[in-house]
mmCIF file of C-alpha atoms in Angstrom:
data_model
loop_
_atom_site.group_PDB
_atom_site.id
_atom_site.type_symbol
_atom_site.label_atom_id
_atom_site.label_comp_id
_atom_site.label_asym_id
_atom_site.label_seq_id
_atom_site.Cartn_x
_atom_site.Cartn_y
_atom_site.Cartn_z
ATOM 1 C CA MET T 12 0.000 0.000 0.000
ATOM 2 C CA ILE T 13 1.359 3.447 -0.908
ATOM 3 C CA ASN T 14 1.047 6.031 1.846
ATOM 4 C CA ARG T 15 -0.462 9.274 0.532
ATOM 5 C CA TRP T 16 -1.139 12.546 2.295
ATOM 6 C CA LEU T 17 -1.349 16.284 1.805
ATOM 7 C CA VAL T 18 -0.231 18.756 4.434
ATOM 8 C CA GLY T 19 -1.464 22.310 4.574
ATOM 9 C CA ALA T 20 -2.505 25.148 6.785
ATOM 10 C CA LEU T 21 -6.040 23.747 6.580
ATOM 11 C CA ILE T 22 -5.888 20.197 5.320
ATOM 12 C CA VAL T 23 -3.912 17.004 5.785
ATOM 13 C CA LEU T 24 -4.781 13.940 3.721
ATOM 14 C CA THR T 25 -3.242 11.009 5.556
ATOM 15 C CA PRO T 26 -2.793 7.339 4.876
ATOM 16 C CA PHE T 27 -5.274 5.142 6.657
ATOM 17 C CA SER T 28 -4.547 2.165 8.876
ATOM 18 C CA ALA T 29 -5.176 -1.224 7.364
ATOM 19 C CA THR T 30 -6.121 -4.310 9.310
ATOM 20 C CA ALA T 31 -6.152 -7.787 7.812
ATOM 21 C CA HIS T 32 -7.779 -10.799 9.461
ATOM 22 C CA ALA T 33 -7.178 -14.426 8.566
ATOM 23 C CA SER T 34 -8.398 -17.549 10.270
ATOM 24 C CA SER T 35 -7.523 -21.198 9.947
ATOM 25 C CA GLY T 36 -9.593 -23.584 12.019
ATOM 26 C CA ASP T 37 -9.471 -22.431 15.630
ATOM 27 C CA GLN T 38 -6.544 -20.045 15.078
ATOM 28 C CA GLN T 39 -7.001 -16.447 14.028
ATOM 29 C CA THR T 40 -4.237 -14.110 12.912
ATOM 30 C CA THR T 41 -4.577 -10.340 12.878
ATOM 31 C CA THR T 42 -2.105 -8.038 11.159
ATOM 32 C CA THR T 43 -2.397 -4.299 11.647
ATOM 33 C CA THR T 44 -0.442 -1.668 9.748
ATOM 34 C CA THR T 45 -0.499 1.863 11.102
ATOM 35 C CA THR T 46 1.320 4.823 9.626
ATOM 36 C CA VAL T 47 2.443 7.468 12.094
ATOM 37 C CA LEU T 48 2.834 10.932 10.614
ATOM 38 C CA GLU T 49 5.694 13.161 11.628
ATOM 39 C CA ALA T 50 5.628 16.943 11.808
ATOM 40 C CA VAL T 51 6.306 18.847 8.604
ATOM 41 C CA SER T 52 10.051 19.412 8.451
ATOM 42 C CA PHE T 53 9.879 22.711 6.552
ATOM 43 C CA PRO T 54 7.666 25.816 6.737
ATOM 44 C CA VAL T 55 4.329 25.403 4.976
ATOM 45 C CA PRO T 56 2.828 28.721 3.834
ATOM 46 C CA LYS T 57 -0.704 29.412 5.009
ATOM 47 C CA GLN T 58 -3.386 28.126 2.656
ATOM 48 C CA SER T 59 -1.023 25.690 0.954
ATOM 49 C CA GLY T 60 -0.736 21.967 0.518
ATOM 50 C CA VAL T 61 2.038 19.420 0.241
ATOM 51 C CA GLY T 62 1.609 16.009 -1.372
ATOM 52 C CA ARG T 63 3.723 13.206 0.076
ATOM 53 C CA ARG T 64 4.177 9.585 -0.886
ATOM 54 C CA ASP T 65 5.773 7.302 1.705
ATOM 55 C CA ASN T 66 6.784 10.423 3.671
ATOM 56 C CA GLU T 67 8.572 11.942 0.659
ATOM 57 C CA VAL T 68 7.342 15.312 -0.641
ATOM 58 C CA ILE T 69 6.117 14.905 -4.208
ATOM 59 C CA ARG T 70 4.234 18.175 -4.763
ATOM 60 C CA THR T 71 3.431 21.519 -3.141
ATOM 61 C CA PHE T 72 0.611 23.882 -4.105
ATOM 62 C CA LEU T 73 -1.552 26.782 -2.936
ATOM 63 C CA VAL T 74 -5.275 26.573 -2.188
ATOM 64 C CA SER T 75 -7.994 29.103 -1.375
ATOM 65 C CA GLY T 76 -10.864 28.381 0.953
ATOM 66 C CA MET T 77 -13.286 29.803 3.462
ATOM 67 C CA LYS T 78 -11.910 30.668 6.885
ATOM 68 C CA GLY T 79 -13.187 28.205 9.503
ATOM 69 C CA GLN T 80 -14.659 25.727 7.045
ATOM 70 C CA PRO T 81 -14.342 22.827 7.020
ATOM 71 C CA LYS T 82 -14.033 22.475 10.773
ATOM 72 C CA ARG T 83 -11.013 20.867 12.381
ATOM 73 C CA GLY T 84 -11.334 17.084 12.463
ATOM 74 C CA ASN T 85 -10.962 13.792 10.630
ATOM 75 C CA TYR T 86 -12.742 13.160 7.330
ATOM 76 C CA THR T 87 -12.597 10.650 4.487
ATOM 77 C CA VAL T 88 -12.806 11.272 0.744
ATOM 78 C CA PHE T 89 -16.247 9.903 -0.137
ATOM 79 C CA SER T 90 -16.751 10.792 -3.801
ATOM 80 C CA GLN T 91 -15.284 12.444 -6.866
ATOM 81 C CA SER T 92 -16.603 14.023 -10.070
ATOM 82 C CA ALA T 93 -14.697 15.038 -13.183
ATOM 83 C CA SER T 94 -17.126 17.952 -13.566
ATOM 84 C CA SER T 95 -19.567 19.484 -11.115
ATOM 85 C CA TYR T 96 -21.538 22.627 -10.279
ATOM 86 C CA SER T 97 -22.699 24.608 -7.273
ATOM 87 C CA PRO T 98 -26.333 24.003 -6.336
ATOM 88 C CA GLU T 99 -26.196 27.211 -4.256
ATOM 89 C CA LEU T 100 -24.538 29.583 -6.750
ATOM 90 C CA ALA T 101 -26.222 29.903 -10.145
ATOM 91 C CA GLY T 102 -23.950 29.433 -13.153
ATOM 92 C CA VAL T 103 -20.943 28.181 -11.116
ATOM 93 C CA THR T 104 -19.130 25.119 -12.474
ATOM 94 C CA PHE T 105 -15.778 23.456 -11.788
ATOM 95 C CA ARG T 106 -13.808 20.318 -12.576
ATOM 96 C CA TYR T 107 -11.937 17.672 -10.594
ATOM 97 C CA MET T 108 -14.041 17.702 -7.423
ATOM 98 C CA THR T 109 -12.769 15.483 -4.581
ATOM 99 C CA ARG T 110 -15.368 15.549 -1.758
ATOM 100 C CA PHE T 111 -14.499 14.845 1.870
ATOM 101 C CA ALA T 112 -16.869 16.834 4.137
ATOM 102 C CA ILE T 113 -20.349 18.311 4.486
ATOM 103 C CA GLY T 114 -20.503 22.048 5.164
ATOM 104 C CA ARG T 115 -22.549 23.896 7.750
ATOM 105 C CA ASN T 116 -25.291 24.532 5.152
ATOM 106 C CA GLY T 117 -25.430 20.862 4.122
ATOM 107 C CA GLY T 118 -23.425 21.167 0.887
ATOM 108 C CA ASN T 119 -20.414 19.086 -0.073
ATOM 109 C CA ILE T 120 -16.897 20.357 0.663
ATOM 110 C CA GLY T 121 -13.920 19.223 -1.346
ATOM 111 C CA PHE T 122 -10.940 20.146 -3.452
ATOM 112 C CA HIS T 123 -11.589 21.441 -6.996
ATOM 113 C CA GLU T 124 -10.208 23.789 -9.616
ATOM 114 C CA ILE T 125 -10.929 27.528 -9.523
ATOM 115 C CA PRO T 126 -14.645 27.699 -10.344
ATOM 116 C CA LEU T 127 -16.147 29.444 -13.343
ATOM 117 C CA ARG T 128 -19.217 31.660 -13.053
ATOM 118 C CA ASN T 129 -20.952 31.822 -16.412
ATOM 119 C CA GLY T 130 -17.696 30.716 -18.047
ATOM 120 C CA LYS T 131 -15.400 33.242 -16.305
ATOM 121 C CA PRO T 132 -12.918 32.372 -13.501
ATOM 122 C CA MET T 133 -14.070 33.530 -10.057
ATOM 123 C CA GLN T 134 -10.471 34.241 -9.039
ATOM 124 C CA THR T 135 -6.993 34.090 -10.540
ATOM 125 C CA VAL T 136 -4.252 31.555 -9.908
ATOM 126 C CA GLU T 137 -2.244 34.436 -8.409
ATOM 127 C CA GLN T 138 -4.953 34.852 -5.737
ATOM 128 C CA LEU T 139 -4.601 31.255 -4.513
ATOM 129 C CA GLY T 140 -3.575 31.209 -0.871
ATOM 130 C CA ALA T 141 -6.136 33.875 0.103
ATOM 131 C CA PHE T 142 -9.386 33.213 1.959
ATOM 132 C CA LEU T 143 -11.691 33.203 -1.065
ATOM 133 C CA GLY T 144 -14.530 30.760 -1.475
ATOM 134 C CA SER T 145 -17.746 29.485 -0.023
ATOM 135 C CA GLY T 146 -16.469 26.317 1.646
ATOM 136 C CA CYS T 147 -14.466 24.217 -0.793
ATOM 137 C CA LEU T 148 -10.728 24.350 -1.349
ATOM 138 C CA ARG T 149 -9.880 25.886 -4.710
ATOM 139 C CA SER T 150 -6.651 25.167 -6.539
ATOM 140 C CA SER T 151 -5.184 25.555 -10.000
ATOM 141 C CA THR T 152 -6.574 23.186 -12.620
ATOM 142 C CA GLU T 153 -3.260 21.298 -12.641
ATOM 143 C CA ASP T 154 -3.281 20.834 -8.853
ATOM 144 C CA ALA T 155 -6.989 19.934 -8.724
ATOM 145 C CA LEU T 156 -6.342 17.229 -11.330
ATOM 146 C CA PHE T 157 -3.396 15.957 -9.259
ATOM 147 C CA ILE T 158 -5.593 15.685 -6.142
ATOM 148 C CA TYR T 159 -8.422 14.103 -8.166
ATOM 149 C CA ARG T 160 -6.114 11.392 -9.490
ATOM 150 C CA TRP T 161 -4.187 10.917 -6.241
ATOM 151 C CA ALA T 162 -6.663 11.142 -3.305
ATOM 152 C CA LYS T 163 -9.154 8.411 -4.114
ATOM 153 C CA PRO T 164 -12.276 7.589 -2.036
ATOM 154 C CA GLY T 165 -11.211 6.198 1.319
ATOM 155 C CA THR T 166 -8.268 8.593 1.673
ATOM 156 C CA ARG T 167 -8.274 10.109 5.150
ATOM 157 C CA VAL T 168 -8.454 13.903 5.359
ATOM 158 C CA VAL T 169 -7.375 15.592 8.587
ATOM 159 C CA VAL T 170 -8.276 19.262 8.931
ATOM 160 C CA VAL T 171 -5.784 21.183 11.061
ATOM 161 C CA PRO T 172 -5.690 24.879 12.043
#
């Protein structure tokens, strides 16, 4: 199993523990694998992310989100869509949605590219890292595609301050 996680001012996607059970007659064997994460060994700018594989940094990127949302805690990626839209904001679409939480208004929260409103970007790539958004974590199209391909359903997401 490859360990995958993202570290950021808001979000950490961590590898999950795996437990395997096997039994033979009256004997039962249990094997548990747990990955312990270590502190980030270099400064991580606010509103940024770091992708790691087996504790090796493989990518860094900036994200924009809403201050205080999602709340601190443990989550799991539960679905993905190559293209999606906002049910709350008319004319807003985006690609590469990776959902991991439910917001305070009941909508999905996840990583996705900078959204378009009626075909026009709602922010620039240069504005990534600022608190802009209505709950999700926005990133460049390239980084959203990376997350979409890399953080599959079942990936643990840990929100940190």
